[in-house]
Structures are given as structure tokens and as C-alpha cells.
mmCIF file of C-alpha atoms in Angstrom:
data_model
loop_
_atom_site.group_PDB
_atom_site.id
_atom_site.type_symbol
_atom_site.label_atom_id
_atom_site.label_comp_id
_atom_site.label_asym_id
_atom_site.label_seq_id
_atom_site.Cartn_x
_atom_site.Cartn_y
_atom_site.Cartn_z
ATOM 1 C CA UNK A 3 9.203 15.354 -20.204
ATOM 2 C CA UNK A 4 10.307 15.392 -16.551
ATOM 3 C CA UNK A 5 8.187 17.034 -13.859
ATOM 4 C CA UNK A 6 10.532 18.089 -11.092
ATOM 5 C CA UNK A 7 7.997 20.192 -9.214
ATOM 6 C CA UNK A 8 7.473 23.919 -9.056
ATOM 7 C CA UNK A 9 6.219 26.096 -11.878
ATOM 8 C CA UNK A 10 8.303 24.262 -14.476
ATOM 9 C CA UNK A 11 6.675 20.992 -13.482
ATOM 10 C CA UNK A 12 3.240 22.479 -14.019
ATOM 11 C CA UNK A 13 4.276 23.763 -17.450
ATOM 12 C CA UNK A 14 5.610 20.316 -18.373
ATOM 13 C CA UNK A 15 2.459 18.577 -17.111
ATOM 14 C CA UNK A 16 0.256 21.023 -19.041
ATOM 15 C CA UNK A 17 2.231 20.317 -22.242
ATOM 16 C CA UNK A 18 1.804 16.569 -21.779
ATOM 17 C CA UNK A 19 -1.883 17.047 -20.949
ATOM 18 C CA UNK A 20 -2.372 18.891 -24.273
ATOM 19 C CA UNK A 21 -0.424 16.296 -26.281
ATOM 20 C CA UNK A 22 -2.156 13.821 -28.551
ATOM 21 C CA UNK A 23 -2.701 10.668 -26.411
ATOM 22 C CA UNK A 24 -0.827 8.436 -28.844
ATOM 23 C CA UNK A 25 1.576 6.837 -26.358
ATOM 24 C CA UNK A 26 4.592 8.846 -27.516
ATOM 25 C CA UNK A 27 4.554 11.569 -24.853
ATOM 26 C CA UNK A 28 5.399 10.613 -21.290
ATOM 27 C CA UNK A 29 5.652 12.640 -18.097
ATOM 28 C CA UNK A 30 7.898 11.393 -15.310
ATOM 29 C CA UNK A 31 6.844 13.137 -12.158
ATOM 30 C CA UNK A 32 5.358 13.087 -8.752
ATOM 31 C CA UNK A 33 1.655 12.567 -8.196
ATOM 32 C CA UNK A 34 1.757 14.705 -5.073
ATOM 33 C CA UNK A 35 3.310 17.543 -7.064
ATOM 34 C CA UNK A 36 0.475 17.385 -9.583
ATOM 35 C CA UNK A 37 -2.179 17.261 -6.872
ATOM 36 C CA UNK A 38 -0.652 20.238 -5.066
ATOM 37 C CA UNK A 39 -0.349 22.159 -8.329
ATOM 38 C CA UNK A 40 -4.031 21.536 -9.025
ATOM 39 C CA UNK A 41 -4.920 22.817 -5.548
ATOM 40 C CA UNK A 42 -2.785 25.935 -5.775
ATOM 41 C CA UNK A 43 -2.745 26.891 -9.447
ATOM 42 C CA UNK A 44 -5.985 26.435 -11.313
ATOM 43 C CA UNK A 45 -4.817 28.369 -14.344
ATOM 44 C CA UNK A 46 -6.370 28.674 -17.755
ATOM 45 C CA UNK A 47 -5.247 25.091 -18.478
ATOM 46 C CA UNK A 48 -7.663 23.880 -15.793
ATOM 47 C CA UNK A 49 -6.962 20.860 -13.610
ATOM 48 C CA UNK A 50 -4.012 18.754 -14.762
ATOM 49 C CA UNK A 51 -4.577 15.391 -13.103
ATOM 50 C CA UNK A 52 -7.746 14.523 -15.068
ATOM 51 C CA UNK A 53 -5.770 15.054 -18.299
ATOM 52 C CA UNK A 54 -3.060 12.554 -17.346
ATOM 53 C CA UNK A 55 -3.183 8.800 -16.817
ATOM 54 C CA UNK A 56 -0.753 6.945 -14.554
ATOM 55 C CA UNK A 57 1.228 4.282 -16.357
ATOM 56 C CA UNK A 58 3.631 2.970 -13.737
ATOM 57 C CA UNK A 59 4.784 3.710 -10.227
ATOM 58 C CA UNK A 60 8.537 3.996 -10.117
ATOM 59 C CA UNK A 61 9.090 5.112 -6.534
ATOM 60 C CA UNK A 62 6.982 5.090 -3.402
ATOM 61 C CA UNK A 63 8.425 6.710 -0.313
ATOM 62 C CA UNK A 64 6.808 7.528 2.998
ATOM 63 C CA UNK A 65 7.349 10.883 4.653
ATOM 64 C CA UNK A 66 9.037 10.925 8.044
ATOM 65 C CA UNK A 67 8.971 13.462 10.876
ATOM 66 C CA UNK A 68 12.442 13.361 12.452
ATOM 67 C CA UNK A 69 14.464 15.285 14.990
ATOM 68 C CA UNK A 70 18.159 15.244 15.838
ATOM 69 C CA UNK A 71 19.464 13.026 18.622
ATOM 70 C CA UNK A 72 20.264 15.946 20.987
ATOM 71 C CA UNK A 73 16.821 17.583 20.749
ATOM 72 C CA UNK A 74 15.395 15.832 23.816
ATOM 73 C CA UNK A 75 12.355 14.846 21.734
ATOM 74 C CA UNK A 76 11.774 11.107 21.425
ATOM 75 C CA UNK A 77 8.151 10.732 20.336
ATOM 76 C CA UNK A 78 5.139 12.654 19.013
ATOM 77 C CA UNK A 79 3.983 13.581 22.530
ATOM 78 C CA UNK A 80 7.408 15.089 23.189
ATOM 79 C CA UNK A 81 7.217 16.948 19.879
ATOM 80 C CA UNK A 82 3.824 18.430 20.790
ATOM 81 C CA UNK A 83 5.139 19.405 24.234
ATOM 82 C CA UNK A 84 8.228 21.045 22.702
ATOM 83 C CA UNK A 85 6.132 23.031 20.216
ATOM 84 C CA UNK A 86 3.822 24.270 22.978
ATOM 85 C CA UNK A 87 6.690 25.009 25.354
ATOM 86 C CA UNK A 88 8.476 27.065 22.715
ATOM 87 C CA UNK A 89 5.253 28.916 21.883
ATOM 88 C CA UNK A 90 5.477 28.391 18.135
ATOM 89 C CA UNK A 91 9.244 28.909 17.890
ATOM 90 C CA UNK A 92 10.135 25.277 17.106
ATOM 91 C CA UNK A 93 11.872 25.174 13.717
ATOM 92 C CA UNK A 94 10.746 22.598 11.174
ATOM 93 C CA UNK A 95 12.813 22.103 8.016
ATOM 94 C CA UNK A 96 11.002 21.486 4.763
ATOM 95 C CA UNK A 97 12.776 20.310 1.599
ATOM 96 C CA UNK A 98 11.002 22.933 -0.495
ATOM 97 C CA UNK A 99 8.155 25.346 0.099
ATOM 98 C CA UNK A 100 4.573 24.428 -0.663
ATOM 99 C CA UNK A 101 5.394 20.778 -1.338
ATOM 100 C CA UNK A 102 4.135 17.569 0.225
ATOM 101 C CA UNK A 103 6.225 18.016 3.411
ATOM 102 C CA UNK A 104 4.709 21.467 3.922
ATOM 103 C CA UNK A 105 1.178 20.115 3.488
ATOM 104 C CA UNK A 106 1.900 17.220 5.846
ATOM 105 C CA UNK A 107 3.202 19.666 8.445
ATOM 106 C CA UNK A 108 0.084 21.808 8.244
ATOM 107 C CA UNK A 109 -2.195 18.764 8.460
ATOM 108 C CA UNK A 110 -0.204 17.341 11.378
ATOM 109 C CA UNK A 111 -0.237 20.671 13.215
ATOM 110 C CA UNK A 112 -3.997 20.890 12.812
ATOM 111 C CA UNK A 113 -4.557 17.278 13.936
ATOM 112 C CA UNK A 114 -2.350 17.799 16.982
ATOM 113 C CA UNK A 115 -4.438 20.673 18.280
ATOM 114 C CA UNK A 116 -3.558 23.693 16.180
ATOM 115 C CA UNK A 117 0.190 23.745 16.704
ATOM 116 C CA UNK A 118 2.300 26.533 15.232
ATOM 117 C CA UNK A 119 5.901 25.966 14.113
ATOM 118 C CA UNK A 120 8.410 28.007 12.161
ATOM 119 C CA UNK A 121 8.668 26.459 8.687
ATOM 120 C CA UNK A 122 12.171 26.710 7.269
ATOM 121 C CA UNK A 123 12.148 25.889 3.537
ATOM 122 C CA UNK A 124 15.315 24.487 1.954
ATOM 123 C CA UNK A 125 16.384 23.849 -1.616
ATOM 124 C CA UNK A 126 16.137 20.117 -1.142
ATOM 125 C CA UNK A 127 16.500 17.501 1.541
ATOM 126 C CA UNK A 128 20.306 17.366 1.573
ATOM 127 C CA UNK A 129 20.915 20.873 2.930
ATOM 128 C CA UNK A 130 18.019 20.515 5.375
ATOM 129 C CA UNK A 131 19.412 17.224 6.683
ATOM 130 C CA UNK A 132 22.871 18.729 7.187
ATOM 131 C CA UNK A 133 21.441 21.588 9.263
ATOM 132 C CA UNK A 134 19.219 19.241 11.280
ATOM 133 C CA UNK A 135 22.170 16.953 12.047
ATOM 134 C CA UNK A 136 24.149 20.026 13.163
ATOM 135 C CA UNK A 137 21.362 20.954 15.596
ATOM 136 C CA UNK A 138 20.526 24.198 13.786
ATOM 137 C CA UNK A 139 16.907 23.050 13.442
ATOM 138 C CA UNK A 140 14.549 21.194 15.715
ATOM 139 C CA UNK A 141 12.793 18.811 13.316
ATOM 140 C CA UNK A 142 12.179 18.005 9.660
ATOM 141 C CA UNK A 143 9.701 16.244 7.390
ATOM 142 C CA UNK A 144 11.426 14.325 4.591
ATOM 143 C CA UNK A 145 11.169 11.086 2.623
ATOM 144 C CA UNK A 146 12.199 8.021 4.572
ATOM 145 C CA UNK A 147 14.927 6.859 2.136
ATOM 146 C CA UNK A 148 16.676 10.242 2.415
ATOM 147 C CA UNK A 149 17.430 9.752 6.128
ATOM 148 C CA UNK A 150 17.271 5.981 6.690
ATOM 149 C CA UNK A 151 20.991 5.621 7.406
ATOM 150 C CA UNK A 152 20.979 8.560 9.847
ATOM 151 C CA UNK A 153 18.059 6.935 11.685
ATOM 152 C CA UNK A 154 19.800 3.538 11.768
ATOM 153 C CA UNK A 155 22.941 5.127 13.228
ATOM 154 C CA UNK A 156 20.926 7.038 15.863
ATOM 155 C CA UNK A 157 21.793 10.517 14.609
ATOM 156 C CA UNK A 158 18.156 11.240 13.768
ATOM 157 C CA UNK A 159 15.144 10.174 15.826
ATOM 158 C CA UNK A 160 12.008 9.159 13.893
ATOM 159 C CA UNK A 161 8.853 10.559 15.479
ATOM 160 C CA UNK A 162 6.147 9.699 12.951
ATOM 161 C CA UNK A 163 5.801 8.225 9.489
ATOM 162 C CA UNK A 164 3.198 9.110 6.893
ATOM 163 C CA UNK A 165 1.821 6.319 4.738
ATOM 164 C CA UNK A 166 -0.050 6.475 1.461
ATOM 165 C CA UNK A 167 -3.665 5.557 2.138
ATOM 166 C CA UNK A 168 -5.116 5.763 -1.371
ATOM 167 C CA UNK A 169 -2.383 4.807 -3.825
ATOM 168 C CA UNK A 170 -2.793 5.879 -7.431
ATOM 169 C CA UNK A 171 -3.835 2.862 -9.504
ATOM 170 C CA UNK A 172 -1.555 1.905 -12.351
ATOM 171 C CA UNK A 173 -2.649 0.682 -15.752
#
């Protein structure tokens, strides 16, 4: 069963959590998606993460706060200044709504003094990246591999990177 996030991912994770733990049912999914689902949707199934056991990590990707090269923002201090100067009108693309990028944005805004930005959710990182590169948005939070080449070529400016502090242990 594949957990691709959203409500369907929670349904899939619940089905795997109910399955007989005989080694024949496997969920491929994102740990952050499960953690967020447990925070937001404590349905009649209860918490999902305690019912599942990690087997292997297949991908680990840091989240990156980036802006486009014509934004005039070159570091976190410049980002904070731009948010304050625009009085909460700075647009921040999110590849999805209510996902890890959204949570990171809210945590970052709180840590940087209660900033307010306009969250612009997209159906994935590709469309968000295209609009950021075109200058239709001010910034974005996305996985590092999704924009590495744009950063290398100078089209996107990295402002901050999020790192996993407590990785999920594998068996």
C-alpha cells in the first residue's frame, strides 16, 4: 500500500495498522505525513504511528526556504525584513496544504518573531517552482532535491535549510 499523503494516505495507513503483523503488508509513505495526520485527524482509528513500525528509510530530503533571484532577498534577515515591510503580504508557495512545508513555515514564522505571510498552496512542487521562477511568488518551502539545479544555476536563492534532528530509527 502506498501512502501519498492526504486523506487517502491516512486510510491506507489505517488499513496497514489493522493488518495482521505477519510481514506481508507494507506501507510505503512519509513519516512526516503520518505524524501530521496524527496531529490533525485523531479519528476512531486512534493514532496511526504507534501501530506501524519503520522498516527502512528510502529517501531523506531536507526542506529548503528559497526565493527567486530577482526578489532582492539574499538571506534570512532579508526575508524577515521583506515580510515586515510588506506587512504580511509576502507570498510563500507551499507544495500542498497542511503538509510538512506548511508546518515548517508556521514554525519559522513563530521563531522569527510572529511573522505573517500569505500561504499559497499548490498541487505539488513542480507548479510552485515554475511560478516562483517566473517571479509570481516571493518565496517557497520545498525539498532540496526538487530545486537543487535551480539553486546551482543561480535562478533560486537558498535562504535556510531544515534538517532532521530526530531521525526515525530503522529496524
